[in-house]
Amino acid sequence: EPEVTQTPSHQVTQMGQEVILRCVPISNHLYFYWYRQILGQKVEFLVSFYNNEISEKSEIFDDQFSVERPDGSNFTLKIRSTKLEDSAMYFCASSGLAKGTDTQYFGPGTRLTVL
Amino acid sequence: DAKTTQPPSMDCAEGRAANLPCNHSTISGNEYVYWYRQIHSQGPQYIIHGLKNNETNEMASLIITEDRKSSTLILPHATLRDTAVYYCISHTNRDDKIIFGKGTRLHILP
């Protein structure tokens, strides 16, 4: 069964450093998403991406964040200058054809620890 | 904020049916009811969704009331591996994002 994959599973970084989290969505999907979950809190939407541009973003997704689909298979989330409060699980998701009514499938997540 | 209401936690004996309720009294006509679960900080896992009719798949059944103001997710024979947080979500075809609430923490008791 096709699945979303994410790398790395765990990333440790120093405050102020840049990190790139990588995702490989399900191959025929057209819509891509990033969510995050701070330990003990709810899963929160960050950004959605379609047709090589951001279609929606949350207040969390400020200028420190960017997304890219560099090569037609990977979907990346970059945090330019990490802060302690960026420590969280980051989940990538993808969905197929029909915006909203098509199911989003989530990856296993990347645990980001900012020291 | 999430537009659904769920009990914070429930217990179910292993082998029994787990019935997880959800209230979505303000659901609109074009909103689907989706259920996901999250097992210990893993990625949310899709379970099932429906609009008006009851639905069944290999994982679960979804019973939606006729007025669509509430629904019940049924895991027919719960196992220890079903211990997770279960999220009930209403989602339209105009929404990009899924808005997660706190869900129901289901404990399966041996």
mmCIF file of C-alpha atoms in Angstrom:
data_model
loop_
_atom_site.group_PDB
_atom_site.id
_atom_site.type_symbol
_atom_site.label_atom_id
_atom_site.label_comp_id
_atom_site.label_asym_id
_atom_site.label_seq_id
_atom_site.Cartn_x
_atom_site.Cartn_y
_atom_site.Cartn_z
ATOM 1 C CA GLU A 1 0.000 0.000 0.000
ATOM 2 C CA PRO A 2 1.434 3.430 -0.926
ATOM 3 C CA GLU A 3 2.510 5.563 1.997
ATOM 4 C CA VAL A 4 4.008 8.926 2.822
ATOM 5 C CA THR A 5 7.602 8.727 4.011
ATOM 6 C CA GLN A 6 9.618 11.300 5.952
ATOM 7 C CA THR A 7 13.292 11.772 6.702
ATOM 8 C CA PRO A 8 14.990 12.044 9.059
ATOM 9 C CA SER A 9 12.966 10.429 11.812
ATOM 10 C CA HIS A 10 14.755 12.559 14.399
ATOM 11 C CA GLN A 11 16.692 15.796 13.878
ATOM 12 C CA VAL A 12 18.643 17.555 16.601
ATOM 13 C CA THR A 13 19.869 21.070 15.910
ATOM 14 C CA GLN A 14 21.223 24.133 17.657
ATOM 15 C CA MET A 15 19.092 27.231 18.024
ATOM 16 C CA GLY A 16 19.593 29.548 15.068
ATOM 17 C CA GLN A 17 20.539 26.787 12.647
ATOM 18 C CA GLU A 18 18.622 25.980 9.490
ATOM 19 C CA VAL A 19 16.895 22.633 9.115
ATOM 20 C CA ILE A 20 15.245 20.940 6.175
ATOM 21 C CA LEU A 21 12.672 18.258 6.757
ATOM 22 C CA ARG A 22 11.958 15.958 3.849
ATOM 23 C CA CYS A 23 8.852 14.147 2.746
ATOM 24 C CA VAL A 24 8.015 11.860 -0.150
ATOM 25 C CA PRO A 25 4.258 12.059 -0.720
ATOM 26 C CA ILE A 26 2.193 9.283 -2.286
ATOM 27 C CA SER A 27 3.156 9.289 -5.933
ATOM 28 C CA ASN A 28 -0.051 10.317 -7.719
ATOM 29 C CA HIS A 29 -1.132 12.866 -5.114
ATOM 30 C CA LEU A 30 -1.425 16.521 -5.966
ATOM 31 C CA TYR A 31 -1.922 18.258 -2.610
ATOM 32 C CA PHE A 32 0.716 18.405 0.073
ATOM 33 C CA TYR A 33 0.614 19.552 3.679
ATOM 34 C CA TRP A 34 2.763 20.116 6.728
ATOM 35 C CA TYR A 35 1.450 19.878 10.296
ATOM 36 C CA ARG A 36 3.250 20.008 13.593
ATOM 37 C CA GLN A 37 2.563 18.696 17.078
ATOM 38 C CA ILE A 38 4.293 20.112 20.111
ATOM 39 C CA LEU A 39 4.664 17.475 22.814
ATOM 40 C CA GLY A 40 1.366 16.958 24.625
ATOM 41 C CA GLN A 41 -0.548 19.358 22.381
ATOM 42 C CA LYS A 42 -2.869 19.129 19.391
ATOM 43 C CA VAL A 43 -1.801 18.522 15.826
ATOM 44 C CA GLU A 44 -1.668 21.960 14.139
ATOM 45 C CA PHE A 45 -1.860 22.838 10.461
ATOM 46 C CA LEU A 46 1.100 24.746 9.039
ATOM 47 C CA VAL A 47 0.756 24.959 5.274
ATOM 48 C CA SER A 48 -0.806 23.409 2.204
ATOM 49 C CA PHE A 49 0.767 23.313 -1.249
ATOM 50 C CA TYR A 50 -0.699 22.693 -4.677
ATOM 51 C CA ASN A 51 0.522 23.295 -8.203
ATOM 52 C CA ASN A 52 3.885 24.535 -6.960
ATOM 53 C CA GLU A 53 2.521 27.215 -4.724
ATOM 54 C CA ILE A 54 1.206 27.673 -1.219
ATOM 55 C CA SER A 55 -2.588 27.486 -1.160
ATOM 56 C CA GLU A 56 -3.071 28.181 2.549
ATOM 57 C CA LYS A 57 -0.873 28.808 5.564
ATOM 58 C CA SER A 58 -1.450 29.283 9.263
ATOM 59 C CA GLU A 59 -0.225 32.038 11.573
ATOM 60 C CA ILE A 60 2.519 29.684 12.725
ATOM 61 C CA PHE A 61 3.969 29.580 9.210
ATOM 62 C CA ASP A 62 5.891 32.853 9.366
ATOM 63 C CA ASP A 63 8.848 34.090 7.330
ATOM 64 C CA GLN A 64 11.149 31.583 8.996
ATOM 65 C CA PHE A 65 9.331 28.748 7.251
ATOM 66 C CA SER A 66 9.331 27.814 3.588
ATOM 67 C CA VAL A 67 8.213 24.850 1.524
ATOM 68 C CA GLU A 68 9.412 23.522 -1.767
ATOM 69 C CA ARG A 69 8.830 20.664 -4.158
ATOM 70 C CA PRO A 70 12.289 20.632 -5.722
ATOM 71 C CA ASP A 71 12.161 17.600 -7.977
ATOM 72 C CA GLY A 72 8.627 16.301 -8.476
ATOM 73 C CA SER A 73 8.883 13.676 -5.752
ATOM 74 C CA ASN A 74 10.193 15.350 -2.592
ATOM 75 C CA PHE A 75 8.336 17.956 -0.576
ATOM 76 C CA THR A 76 10.435 19.867 1.915
ATOM 77 C CA LEU A 77 9.895 22.145 4.892
ATOM 78 C CA LYS A 78 12.719 24.529 5.706
ATOM 79 C CA ILE A 79 13.062 26.406 8.952
ATOM 80 C CA ARG A 80 15.618 29.154 8.396
ATOM 81 C CA SER A 81 16.680 29.966 11.937
ATOM 82 C CA THR A 82 15.324 27.522 14.458
ATOM 83 C CA LYS A 83 14.018 28.562 17.864
ATOM 84 C CA LEU A 84 13.566 26.477 20.976
ATOM 85 C CA GLU A 85 9.808 26.610 20.472
ATOM 86 C CA ASP A 86 10.130 24.939 17.067
ATOM 87 C CA SER A 87 10.819 21.661 18.859
ATOM 88 C CA ALA A 88 7.946 19.405 17.829
ATOM 89 C CA MET A 89 6.898 16.469 15.673
ATOM 90 C CA TYR A 90 6.436 17.562 12.080
ATOM 91 C CA PHE A 91 4.053 15.560 9.924
ATOM 92 C CA CYS A 92 3.782 15.666 6.163
ATOM 93 C CA ALA A 93 0.533 14.660 4.485
ATOM 94 C CA SER A 94 -0.682 14.306 0.937
ATOM 95 C CA SER A 95 -4.022 13.908 -0.774
ATOM 96 C CA GLY A 96 -5.077 13.051 -4.272
ATOM 97 C CA LEU A 97 -7.533 14.473 -6.624
ATOM 98 C CA ALA A 98 -10.429 16.326 -5.083
ATOM 99 C CA LYS A 99 -9.507 19.188 -2.804
ATOM 100 C CA GLY A 100 -10.917 18.690 0.660
ATOM 101 C CA THR A 101 -13.024 15.635 -0.047
ATOM 102 C CA ASP A 102 -10.042 13.443 -0.729
ATOM 103 C CA THR A 103 -8.404 11.833 2.259
ATOM 104 C CA GLN A 104 -5.134 13.185 3.617
ATOM 105 C CA TYR A 105 -2.572 10.501 4.383
ATOM 106 C CA PHE A 106 0.094 11.290 6.922
ATOM 107 C CA GLY A 107 3.725 10.305 7.195
ATOM 108 C CA PRO A 108 5.329 8.952 10.367
ATOM 109 C CA GLY A 109 6.771 12.335 11.304
ATOM 110 C CA THR A 110 10.120 13.930 12.037
ATOM 111 C CA ARG A 111 10.917 14.740 15.634
ATOM 112 C CA LEU A 112 12.764 18.064 15.682
ATOM 113 C CA THR A 113 14.691 18.932 18.823
ATOM 114 C CA VAL A 114 16.164 22.438 19.049
ATOM 115 C CA LEU A 115 18.812 22.885 21.738
ATOM 116 C CA ASP B 1 -11.017 25.451 17.044
ATOM 117 C CA ALA B 2 -12.332 21.997 16.233
ATOM 118 C CA LYS B 3 -16.020 21.919 15.355
ATOM 119 C CA THR B 4 -16.575 18.519 16.946
ATOM 120 C CA THR B 5 -16.919 17.393 20.560
ATOM 121 C CA GLN B 6 -15.573 14.110 21.876
ATOM 122 C CA PRO B 7 -15.160 12.627 25.361
ATOM 123 C CA PRO B 8 -11.558 13.007 26.514
ATOM 124 C CA SER B 9 -11.089 9.326 27.298
ATOM 125 C CA MET B 10 -12.746 5.915 27.181
ATOM 126 C CA ASP B 11 -11.951 2.388 28.228
ATOM 127 C CA CYS B 12 -12.874 -0.781 26.379
ATOM 128 C CA ALA B 13 -12.165 -4.413 27.161
ATOM 129 C CA GLU B 14 -10.063 -6.302 24.661
ATOM 130 C CA GLY B 15 -12.224 -8.263 22.244
ATOM 131 C CA ARG B 16 -15.280 -6.095 22.801
ATOM 132 C CA ALA B 17 -16.643 -3.471 20.455
ATOM 133 C CA ALA B 18 -15.363 0.034 21.072
ATOM 134 C CA ASN B 19 -17.988 2.705 20.371
ATOM 135 C CA LEU B 20 -16.554 6.207 20.169
ATOM 136 C CA PRO B 21 -19.083 9.044 20.045
ATOM 137 C CA CYS B 22 -18.716 12.426 18.392
ATOM 138 C CA ASN B 23 -20.986 15.454 18.382
ATOM 139 C CA HIS B 24 -20.942 17.761 15.376
ATOM 140 C CA SER B 25 -24.156 19.693 15.874
ATOM 141 C CA THR B 26 -23.076 22.601 13.649
ATOM 142 C CA ILE B 27 -21.990 20.452 10.724
ATOM 143 C CA SER B 28 -23.013 21.864 7.352
ATOM 144 C CA GLY B 29 -24.450 19.940 4.448
ATOM 145 C CA ASN B 30 -21.219 19.681 2.486
ATOM 146 C CA GLU B 31 -19.025 18.644 5.420
ATOM 147 C CA TYR B 32 -17.843 15.094 5.695
ATOM 148 C CA VAL B 33 -17.197 13.333 9.002
ATOM 149 C CA TYR B 34 -13.669 11.940 9.113
ATOM 150 C CA TRP B 35 -12.038 9.751 11.733
ATOM 151 C CA TYR B 36 -8.307 9.492 12.272
ATOM 152 C CA ARG B 37 -6.294 7.958 15.060
ATOM 153 C CA GLN B 38 -2.829 8.607 16.438
ATOM 154 C CA ILE B 39 -0.883 5.866 18.121
ATOM 155 C CA HIS B 40 1.710 7.283 20.518
ATOM 156 C CA SER B 41 3.148 10.232 18.542
ATOM 157 C CA GLN B 42 3.025 8.423 15.221
ATOM 158 C CA GLY B 43 1.443 10.210 12.265
ATOM 159 C CA PRO B 44 -2.355 10.432 12.256
ATOM 160 C CA GLN B 45 -3.807 7.370 10.563
ATOM 161 C CA TYR B 46 -6.940 7.635 8.440
ATOM 162 C CA ILE B 47 -9.716 5.286 9.527
ATOM 163 C CA ILE B 48 -12.958 6.098 7.734
ATOM 164 C CA HIS B 49 -15.177 8.932 6.538
ATOM 165 C CA GLY B 50 -18.781 9.515 5.516
ATOM 166 C CA LEU B 51 -21.275 12.162 4.510
ATOM 167 C CA LYS B 52 -24.767 10.853 5.275
ATOM 168 C CA ASN B 53 -24.796 7.099 4.989
ATOM 169 C CA ASN B 54 -23.239 4.630 7.365
ATOM 170 C CA GLU B 55 -19.900 3.344 6.178
ATOM 171 C CA THR B 56 -17.844 0.231 6.856
ATOM 172 C CA ASN B 57 -14.331 -0.774 5.918
ATOM 173 C CA GLU B 58 -11.785 -3.291 7.129
ATOM 174 C CA MET B 59 -10.905 -1.156 10.136
ATOM 175 C CA ALA B 60 -14.188 0.196 11.442
ATOM 176 C CA SER B 61 -17.799 1.203 10.950
ATOM 177 C CA LEU B 62 -19.137 4.732 10.995
ATOM 178 C CA ILE B 63 -22.709 5.373 12.055
ATOM 179 C CA ILE B 64 -24.020 8.867 11.293
ATOM 180 C CA THR B 65 -27.369 9.959 12.739
ATOM 181 C CA GLU B 66 -30.082 10.980 10.329
ATOM 182 C CA ASP B 67 -29.812 14.645 11.350
ATOM 183 C CA ARG B 68 -25.998 14.376 10.977
ATOM 184 C CA LYS B 69 -25.437 16.062 14.320
ATOM 185 C CA SER B 70 -23.549 13.138 15.771
ATOM 186 C CA SER B 71 -21.749 9.981 14.776
ATOM 187 C CA THR B 72 -20.208 6.878 16.313
ATOM 188 C CA LEU B 73 -17.053 5.108 15.287
ATOM 189 C CA ILE B 74 -17.215 1.382 15.991
ATOM 190 C CA LEU B 75 -14.163 -0.833 16.267
ATOM 191 C CA PRO B 76 -15.860 -4.229 16.241
ATOM 192 C CA HIS B 77 -13.278 -6.311 18.117
ATOM 193 C CA ALA B 78 -10.837 -4.032 19.906
ATOM 194 C CA THR B 79 -7.267 -5.201 20.437
ATOM 195 C CA LEU B 80 -4.439 -3.737 22.493
ATOM 196 C CA ARG B 81 -3.058 -2.255 19.264
ATOM 197 C CA ASP B 82 -6.157 -0.069 19.018
ATOM 198 C CA THR B 83 -4.998 1.949 22.030
ATOM 199 C CA ALA B 84 -4.681 5.454 20.567
ATOM 200 C CA VAL B 85 -6.143 8.948 20.431
ATOM 201 C CA TYR B 86 -9.121 9.001 18.059
ATOM 202 C CA TYR B 87 -10.027 12.217 16.266
ATOM 203 C CA CYS B 88 -13.432 13.028 14.799
ATOM 204 C CA ILE B 89 -13.181 15.831 12.240
ATOM 205 C CA SER B 90 -15.660 17.644 10.025
ATOM 206 C CA HIS B 91 -14.136 18.683 6.738
ATOM 207 C CA THR B 92 -15.568 20.441 3.676
ATOM 208 C CA ASN B 93 -14.530 20.287 0.058
ATOM 209 C CA ARG B 94 -13.352 23.905 0.284
ATOM 210 C CA ASP B 95 -10.988 23.355 3.189
ATOM 211 C CA ASP B 96 -7.345 22.616 2.752
ATOM 212 C CA LYS B 97 -6.495 22.043 6.369
ATOM 213 C CA ILE B 98 -7.635 19.484 8.871
ATOM 214 C CA ILE B 99 -8.423 21.045 12.247
ATOM 215 C CA PHE B 100 -7.604 18.546 14.949
ATOM 216 C CA GLY B 101 -9.212 18.713 18.371
ATOM 217 C CA LYS B 102 -8.020 16.869 21.442
ATOM 218 C CA GLY B 103 -9.747 13.632 20.445
ATOM 219 C CA THR B 104 -10.674 10.670 22.620
ATOM 220 C CA ARG B 105 -7.917 8.678 24.261
ATOM 221 C CA LEU B 106 -9.049 5.065 23.979
ATOM 222 C CA HIS B 107 -7.567 2.571 26.422
ATOM 223 C CA ILE B 108 -8.000 -1.087 25.560
ATOM 224 C CA LEU B 109 -7.913 -3.144 28.736
ATOM 225 C CA PRO B 110 -6.531 -6.700 28.653
#
